[in-house]
Every structure is written in structure tokens, then in C-alpha cells.
């Protein structure tokens, strides 16, 4: 019997050269942290305000650090001015990103 293949969470999509994450960001939190999964998106609270890209920078910094990657490997590809974003992480397999999911 074959072992069951790992099923990717709904917020994670594997693509060529990396993965994309569906993220819901809450700016101006007391600290930057993962806050679970809701509506098919990884929820991240960031301590920065949504002014002049500060929240996006904090999101990129946090995800890069959590995955042990340089900041240049993480980019906000869609939703830069919205709370619902798509983040692309290059050079990492989906299995390594799956560990971000709380619980």
C-alpha cells in the first residue's frame, strides 16, 4: 500500500521555483505573529502600520526569518495595498512552508 501523499493546505500553492501563499494580514498588532488559518488564508498579525509599505516589509521580514531565507526570496506579488495578499516564496519546497501552519 502506498503512503498517502501530503495534502497542501488551501493557503499554499506550489509552482515553478517556489510556492505562493494566500495571506490575510492584520496591521498594527501588538506583535508580529502567525494567527492561524481563516477563509483559506494564512493569517499573520504584523506590528507595523499599513503606511508606506511598512506592513508589507514587516510581513516579508517575518516570513523570510520564519523560513530561514533571505528577504529577497519573499515578495508580495498581489494585494500590496490590501489586507488579503499573495506572497511568493522562491527557492523553497511546499513541505518546508507547511510547517508555518499553526496547530
Short mmCIF file of N, CA, C and O in Angstrom, two decimals:
data_model
loop_
_atom_site.label_atom_id
_atom_site.label_comp_id
_atom_site.label_asym_id
_atom_site.label_seq_id
_atom_site.Cartn_x
_atom_site.Cartn_y
_atom_site.Cartn_z
N UNK A 1 0.84 -1.18 0.00
CA UNK A 1 0.00 0.00 0.00
C UNK A 1 0.89 1.24 0.00
O UNK A 1 1.83 1.33 0.77
N UNK A 2 0.58 2.20 -0.86
CA UNK A 2 1.36 3.43 -0.95
C UNK A 2 1.00 4.36 0.21
O UNK A 2 -0.17 4.43 0.59
N UNK A 3 2.00 5.09 0.73
CA UNK A 3 1.67 6.08 1.75
C UNK A 3 0.88 7.23 1.11
O UNK A 3 1.07 7.56 -0.06
N UNK A 4 0.01 7.82 1.89
CA UNK A 4 -0.79 8.94 1.38
C UNK A 4 0.10 10.13 1.11
O UNK A 4 0.99 10.44 1.88
N UNK A 5 -0.14 10.79 0.00
CA UNK A 5 0.63 12.00 -0.34
C UNK A 5 0.21 13.12 0.60
O UNK A 5 -0.95 13.22 0.99
N UNK A 6 1.17 13.94 0.95
CA UNK A 6 0.87 15.08 1.82
C UNK A 6 -0.03 16.06 1.07
O UNK A 6 0.26 16.43 -0.05
N UNK A 7 -1.11 16.42 1.69
CA UNK A 7 -2.04 17.36 1.08
C UNK A 7 -1.65 18.76 1.51
O UNK A 7 -1.48 19.02 2.69
N UNK A 8 -1.51 19.65 0.54
CA UNK A 8 -1.16 21.03 0.86
C UNK A 8 -2.37 21.75 1.43
O UNK A 8 -3.49 21.55 0.97
N UNK A 9 -2.13 22.61 2.40
CA UNK A 9 -3.24 23.42 2.92
C UNK A 9 -3.77 24.35 1.82
O UNK A 9 -3.06 24.65 0.86
N UNK A 10 -4.98 24.84 1.99
CA UNK A 10 -5.61 25.67 0.97
C UNK A 10 -4.87 26.98 0.73
O UNK A 10 -4.98 27.57 -0.34
N UNK A 11 -4.11 27.47 1.68
CA UNK A 11 -3.39 28.73 1.54
C UNK A 11 -2.04 28.58 0.84
O UNK A 11 -1.36 29.57 0.59
N UNK A 12 -1.67 27.38 0.48
CA UNK A 12 -0.35 27.10 -0.09
C UNK A 12 -0.48 26.49 -1.48
O UNK A 12 -1.18 25.51 -1.68
N UNK A 13 0.21 27.09 -2.45
CA UNK A 13 0.22 26.56 -3.83
C UNK A 13 1.67 26.41 -4.27
O UNK A 13 2.46 27.35 -4.14
N UNK A 14 1.99 25.24 -4.80
CA UNK A 14 3.35 25.00 -5.29
C UNK A 14 3.43 25.36 -6.76
O UNK A 14 2.52 25.08 -7.53
N UNK A 15 4.51 26.02 -7.13
CA UNK A 15 4.71 26.41 -8.52
C UNK A 15 6.16 26.21 -8.90
O UNK A 15 6.97 25.70 -8.12
N UNK A 16 6.51 26.65 -10.09
CA UNK A 16 7.89 26.53 -10.57
C UNK A 16 8.81 27.43 -9.75
O UNK A 16 8.58 28.63 -9.67
N UNK A 17 9.79 26.85 -9.14
CA UNK A 17 10.79 27.62 -8.41
C UNK A 17 10.39 28.06 -7.01
O UNK A 17 11.15 28.76 -6.36
N UNK A 18 9.22 27.68 -6.55
CA UNK A 18 8.83 28.08 -5.20
C UNK A 18 7.36 27.86 -4.94
O UNK A 18 6.73 27.01 -5.57
N UNK A 19 6.82 28.64 -4.02
CA UNK A 19 5.43 28.49 -3.62
C UNK A 19 4.77 29.86 -3.52
O UNK A 19 5.45 30.88 -3.38
N UNK A 20 3.44 29.87 -3.58
CA UNK A 20 2.72 31.11 -3.31
C UNK A 20 1.80 30.85 -2.11
O UNK A 20 1.26 29.75 -1.95
N UNK A 21 1.67 31.87 -1.29
CA UNK A 21 0.88 31.79 -0.08
C UNK A 21 -0.26 32.79 -0.15
O UNK A 21 -0.04 33.95 -0.50
N UNK A 22 -1.45 32.35 0.19
CA UNK A 22 -2.58 33.26 0.34
C UNK A 22 -2.56 33.71 1.80
O UNK A 22 -2.64 32.89 2.71
N UNK A 23 -2.40 35.02 2.00
CA UNK A 23 -2.20 35.55 3.35
C UNK A 23 -3.24 36.62 3.65
O UNK A 23 -3.58 37.43 2.78
N UNK A 24 -3.72 36.64 4.88
CA UNK A 24 -4.57 37.72 5.38
C UNK A 24 -3.77 38.42 6.46
O UNK A 24 -3.36 37.81 7.44
N UNK A 25 -3.51 39.71 6.27
CA UNK A 25 -2.65 40.47 7.17
C UNK A 25 -3.48 41.40 8.04
O UNK A 25 -4.39 42.07 7.56
N UNK A 26 -3.15 41.43 9.33
CA UNK A 26 -3.74 42.39 10.26
C UNK A 26 -2.63 43.32 10.72
O UNK A 26 -1.75 42.90 11.47
N UNK A 27 -2.64 44.57 10.24
CA UNK A 27 -1.60 45.51 10.64
C UNK A 27 -1.86 46.09 12.03
O UNK A 27 -2.95 45.92 12.59
N UNK A 28 -0.85 46.76 12.57
CA UNK A 28 -0.91 47.43 13.88
C UNK A 28 -1.21 46.47 15.02
O UNK A 28 -1.88 46.85 15.99
N UNK A 29 -0.74 45.26 14.94
CA UNK A 29 -0.90 44.31 16.04
C UNK A 29 0.13 44.63 17.12
O UNK A 29 1.09 45.36 16.88
N UNK A 30 -0.05 44.06 18.29
CA UNK A 30 0.91 44.32 19.37
C UNK A 30 2.26 43.66 19.08
O UNK A 30 3.29 44.13 19.56
N UNK A 31 2.24 42.56 18.31
CA UNK A 31 3.49 41.91 17.89
C UNK A 31 3.24 41.16 16.59
O UNK A 31 2.10 40.84 16.25
N UNK A 32 4.31 40.88 15.87
CA UNK A 32 4.19 40.15 14.61
C UNK A 32 4.18 38.66 14.91
O UNK A 32 5.07 38.17 15.60
N UNK A 33 3.13 37.97 14.40
CA UNK A 33 2.99 36.55 14.71
C UNK A 33 2.00 35.89 13.75
O UNK A 33 1.19 36.57 13.12
N UNK A 34 2.08 34.57 13.67
CA UNK A 34 1.08 33.78 12.95
C UNK A 34 -0.17 33.74 13.80
O UNK A 34 -0.09 33.62 15.02
N UNK A 35 -1.34 33.82 13.16
CA UNK A 35 -2.59 33.87 13.90
C UNK A 35 -3.58 32.82 13.43
O UNK A 35 -4.78 32.99 13.58
N UNK A 36 -3.09 31.75 12.81
CA UNK A 36 -3.97 30.68 12.39
C UNK A 36 -4.30 30.73 10.92
O UNK A 36 -3.63 31.38 10.13
N UNK A 37 -5.38 30.06 10.56
CA UNK A 37 -5.85 30.00 9.18
C UNK A 37 -7.34 30.33 9.20
O UNK A 37 -8.08 29.82 10.04
N UNK A 38 -7.77 31.19 8.28
CA UNK A 38 -9.18 31.53 8.17
C UNK A 38 -9.50 31.81 6.71
O UNK A 38 -8.70 32.44 6.00
N UNK A 39 -10.63 31.34 6.27
CA UNK A 39 -11.09 31.56 4.89
C UNK A 39 -10.05 31.17 3.86
O UNK A 39 -9.86 31.85 2.85
N UNK A 40 -9.34 30.09 4.11
CA UNK A 40 -8.35 29.59 3.15
C UNK A 40 -7.10 30.44 3.05
O UNK A 40 -6.37 30.35 2.07
N UNK A 41 -6.83 31.26 4.07
CA UNK A 41 -5.64 32.11 4.07
C UNK A 41 -4.89 31.97 5.39
O UNK A 41 -5.51 31.83 6.44
N UNK A 42 -3.59 32.02 5.29
CA UNK A 42 -2.74 32.04 6.47
C UNK A 42 -2.86 33.43 7.08
O UNK A 42 -2.64 34.43 6.40
N UNK A 43 -3.25 33.52 8.34
CA UNK A 43 -3.41 34.82 8.99
C UNK A 43 -2.12 35.21 9.68
O UNK A 43 -1.55 34.43 10.44
N UNK A 44 -1.67 36.44 9.41
CA UNK A 44 -0.46 36.96 10.03
C UNK A 44 -0.77 38.34 10.60
O UNK A 44 -1.28 39.20 9.89
N UNK A 45 -0.46 38.52 11.87
CA UNK A 45 -0.58 39.83 12.50
C UNK A 45 0.79 40.49 12.41
O UNK A 45 1.79 39.85 12.74
N UNK A 46 0.83 41.74 11.97
CA UNK A 46 2.11 42.45 11.90
C UNK A 46 2.05 43.69 12.77
O UNK A 46 1.01 44.37 12.86
N UNK A 47 3.16 44.00 13.40
CA UNK A 47 3.23 45.13 14.32
C UNK A 47 3.32 46.47 13.60
O UNK A 47 3.12 47.51 14.21
N UNK A 48 3.59 46.47 12.32
CA UNK A 48 3.76 47.71 11.57
C UNK A 48 2.41 48.25 11.09
O UNK A 48 1.47 47.49 10.85
N UNK A 49 2.33 49.57 10.89
CA UNK A 49 1.10 50.16 10.34
C UNK A 49 1.06 50.00 8.82
O UNK A 49 2.10 49.82 8.19
N UNK A 50 -0.13 50.09 8.23
CA UNK A 50 -0.25 49.95 6.78
C UNK A 50 0.05 51.27 6.06
O UNK A 50 -0.74 51.78 5.28
N UNK A 51 1.19 51.86 6.36
CA UNK A 51 1.57 53.15 5.80
C UNK A 51 2.89 53.02 5.06
O UNK A 51 3.86 52.47 5.60
N UNK A 52 2.93 53.49 3.82
CA UNK A 52 4.15 53.50 3.01
C UNK A 52 4.83 52.13 2.92
O UNK A 52 6.05 52.03 2.95
N UNK A 53 4.04 51.07 2.87
CA UNK A 53 4.58 49.73 2.69
C UNK A 53 5.20 49.10 3.93
O UNK A 53 5.79 48.03 3.86
N UNK A 54 5.04 49.74 5.09
CA UNK A 54 5.65 49.22 6.31
C UNK A 54 5.11 47.84 6.70
O UNK A 54 5.87 46.97 7.12
N UNK A 55 3.81 47.64 6.55
CA UNK A 55 3.22 46.34 6.90
C UNK A 55 3.72 45.25 5.95
O UNK A 55 4.00 44.13 6.37
N UNK A 56 3.84 45.58 4.66
CA UNK A 56 4.37 44.60 3.70
C UNK A 56 5.81 44.24 4.02
O UNK A 56 6.19 43.08 3.95
N UNK A 57 6.62 45.24 4.35
CA UNK A 57 8.02 44.99 4.71
C UNK A 57 8.12 44.09 5.93
O UNK A 57 8.94 43.19 5.99
N UNK A 58 7.28 44.35 6.92
CA UNK A 58 7.29 43.53 8.14
C UNK A 58 6.84 42.10 7.83
O UNK A 58 7.40 41.14 8.34
N UNK A 59 5.84 41.95 6.97
CA UNK A 59 5.37 40.63 6.56
C UNK A 59 6.49 39.86 5.87
O UNK A 59 6.76 38.70 6.19
N UNK A 60 7.17 40.49 4.92
CA UNK A 60 8.27 39.86 4.19
C UNK A 60 9.40 39.48 5.16
O UNK A 60 9.93 38.37 5.11
N UNK A 61 9.75 40.39 6.05
CA UNK A 61 10.82 40.12 7.03
C UNK A 61 10.45 38.92 7.91
O UNK A 61 11.25 38.01 8.11
N UNK A 62 9.22 38.92 8.40
CA UNK A 62 8.77 37.84 9.28
C UNK A 62 8.77 36.48 8.58
O UNK A 62 9.29 35.50 9.12
N UNK A 63 8.20 36.42 7.38
CA UNK A 63 8.14 35.14 6.67
C UNK A 63 9.53 34.66 6.28
O UNK A 63 9.83 33.46 6.39
N UNK A 64 10.40 35.56 5.84
CA UNK A 64 11.77 35.17 5.48
C UNK A 64 12.50 34.60 6.69
O UNK A 64 13.15 33.56 6.60
N UNK A 65 12.36 35.25 7.82
CA UNK A 65 13.02 34.77 9.04
C UNK A 65 12.45 33.42 9.47
O UNK A 65 13.19 32.50 9.83
N UNK A 66 11.12 33.28 9.43
CA UNK A 66 10.47 32.03 9.84
C UNK A 66 10.89 30.85 8.97
O UNK A 66 10.96 29.72 9.44
N UNK A 67 11.19 31.13 7.70
CA UNK A 67 11.57 30.07 6.76
C UNK A 67 13.08 29.94 6.61
O UNK A 67 13.56 29.08 5.87
N UNK A 68 13.84 30.81 7.27
CA UNK A 68 15.30 30.75 7.17
C UNK A 68 15.81 31.13 5.80
O UNK A 68 16.79 30.57 5.31
N UNK A 69 15.16 32.11 5.18
CA UNK A 69 15.51 32.55 3.84
C UNK A 69 15.92 34.02 3.85
O UNK A 69 15.52 34.77 4.73
N UNK A 70 16.65 34.46 2.81
CA UNK A 70 16.91 35.90 2.69
C UNK A 70 15.63 36.63 2.31
O UNK A 70 14.74 36.05 1.67
N UNK A 71 15.53 37.90 2.67
CA UNK A 71 14.34 38.69 2.35
C UNK A 71 14.05 38.71 0.85
O UNK A 71 12.90 38.77 0.44
N UNK A 72 15.09 38.68 0.04
CA UNK A 72 14.91 38.74 -1.41
C UNK A 72 14.14 37.54 -1.96
O UNK A 72 13.60 37.61 -3.07
N UNK A 73 14.06 36.46 -1.20
CA UNK A 73 13.34 35.26 -1.65
C UNK A 73 11.84 35.37 -1.43
O UNK A 73 11.08 34.54 -1.92
N UNK A 74 11.39 36.40 -0.70
CA UNK A 74 9.98 36.56 -0.35
C UNK A 74 9.48 37.89 -0.93
O UNK A 74 10.06 38.94 -0.66
N UNK A 75 8.40 37.84 -1.73
CA UNK A 75 7.84 39.06 -2.30
C UNK A 75 6.31 39.03 -2.23
O UNK A 75 5.70 37.96 -2.34
N UNK A 76 5.73 40.20 -2.06
CA UNK A 76 4.28 40.34 -2.14
C UNK A 76 3.96 40.51 -3.62
O UNK A 76 4.33 41.51 -4.22
N UNK A 77 3.28 39.53 -4.21
CA UNK A 77 3.02 39.57 -5.65
C UNK A 77 1.65 40.14 -6.00
O UNK A 77 1.43 40.55 -7.13
N UNK A 78 0.73 40.14 -5.05
CA UNK A 78 -0.61 40.69 -5.30
C UNK A 78 -1.19 41.19 -3.99
O UNK A 78 -0.93 40.62 -2.93
N UNK A 79 -1.95 42.27 -4.07
CA UNK A 79 -2.62 42.80 -2.88
C UNK A 79 -1.74 43.67 -2.02
O UNK A 79 -1.95 43.77 -0.81
N UNK A 80 -0.78 44.36 -2.61
CA UNK A 80 0.16 45.18 -1.84
C UNK A 80 -0.54 46.21 -0.97
O UNK A 80 -0.07 46.53 0.12
N UNK A 81 -1.67 46.72 -1.42
CA UNK A 81 -2.38 47.73 -0.63
C UNK A 81 -3.64 47.18 0.04
O UNK A 81 -4.45 47.94 0.55
N UNK A 82 -3.78 45.87 0.04
CA UNK A 82 -4.95 45.23 0.64
C UNK A 82 -4.53 44.34 1.80
O UNK A 82 -3.36 44.01 1.96
N UNK A 83 -5.48 43.93 2.60
CA UNK A 83 -5.18 43.00 3.70
C UNK A 83 -5.01 41.57 3.19
O UNK A 83 -4.31 40.80 3.79
N UNK A 84 -5.70 41.25 2.11
CA UNK A 84 -5.58 39.91 1.51
C UNK A 84 -4.50 39.97 0.44
O UNK A 84 -4.64 40.69 -0.53
N UNK A 85 -3.44 39.22 0.63
CA UNK A 85 -2.28 39.29 -0.25
C UNK A 85 -1.89 37.91 -0.76
O UNK A 85 -2.25 36.90 -0.16
N UNK A 86 -1.13 37.92 -1.83
CA UNK A 86 -0.46 36.70 -2.30
C UNK A 86 1.03 36.97 -2.17
O UNK A 86 1.53 37.98 -2.65
N UNK A 87 1.70 36.06 -1.48
CA UNK A 87 3.13 36.17 -1.26
C UNK A 87 3.82 35.02 -1.97
O UNK A 87 3.41 33.87 -1.83
N UNK A 88 4.86 35.34 -2.75
CA UNK A 88 5.63 34.31 -3.45
C UNK A 88 6.94 34.11 -2.71
O UNK A 88 7.63 35.07 -2.36
N UNK A 89 7.25 32.83 -2.45
CA UNK A 89 8.50 32.47 -1.78
C UNK A 89 9.27 31.58 -2.75
O UNK A 89 8.81 30.51 -3.13
N UNK A 90 10.44 32.05 -3.18
CA UNK A 90 11.25 31.32 -4.14
C UNK A 90 12.31 30.47 -3.44
O UNK A 90 12.82 30.84 -2.38
N UNK A 91 12.62 29.35 -4.06
CA UNK A 91 13.71 28.51 -3.59
C UNK A 91 13.40 27.66 -2.39
O UNK A 91 14.30 27.27 -1.65
N UNK A 92 12.13 27.36 -2.18
CA UNK A 92 11.75 26.52 -1.03
C UNK A 92 10.61 25.59 -1.46
O UNK A 92 9.71 26.01 -2.17
N UNK A 93 10.67 24.33 -1.05
CA UNK A 93 9.58 23.41 -1.38
C UNK A 93 8.36 23.64 -0.48
O UNK A 93 8.49 24.18 0.63
N UNK A 94 7.21 23.23 -0.95
CA UNK A 94 5.98 23.39 -0.17
C UNK A 94 6.07 22.70 1.19
O UNK A 94 5.53 23.20 2.17
N UNK A 95 6.76 21.58 1.25
CA UNK A 95 6.88 20.85 2.52
C UNK A 95 7.53 21.70 3.60
O UNK A 95 7.16 21.63 4.77
N UNK A 96 8.49 22.53 3.22
CA UNK A 96 9.16 23.39 4.19
C UNK A 96 8.25 24.52 4.66
O UNK A 96 8.34 24.96 5.81
N UNK A 97 7.36 24.97 3.80
CA UNK A 97 6.46 26.07 4.15
C UNK A 97 5.28 25.57 4.98
O UNK A 97 4.74 26.31 5.79
N UNK A 98 4.89 24.32 4.79
CA UNK A 98 3.75 23.74 5.51
C UNK A 98 3.90 23.88 7.03
O UNK A 98 2.92 24.02 7.75
N UNK A 99 5.14 23.88 7.50
CA UNK A 99 5.35 23.95 8.95
C UNK A 99 4.94 25.29 9.55
O UNK A 99 4.85 25.43 10.76
N UNK A 100 4.66 26.29 8.71
CA UNK A 100 4.17 27.58 9.20
C UNK A 100 2.77 27.47 9.80
O UNK A 100 2.40 28.26 10.65
N UNK A 101 1.99 26.52 9.29
CA UNK A 101 0.60 26.41 9.74
C UNK A 101 0.54 26.11 11.22
O UNK A 101 1.09 25.10 11.68
N UNK A 102 -0.10 26.98 11.99
CA UNK A 102 -0.23 26.74 13.42
C UNK A 102 -1.09 25.50 13.70
O UNK A 102 -1.99 25.18 12.94
N UNK A 103 -0.78 24.87 14.80
CA UNK A 103 -1.61 23.74 15.23
C UNK A 103 -1.18 22.47 14.76
O UNK A 103 -0.87 21.60 14.38
#
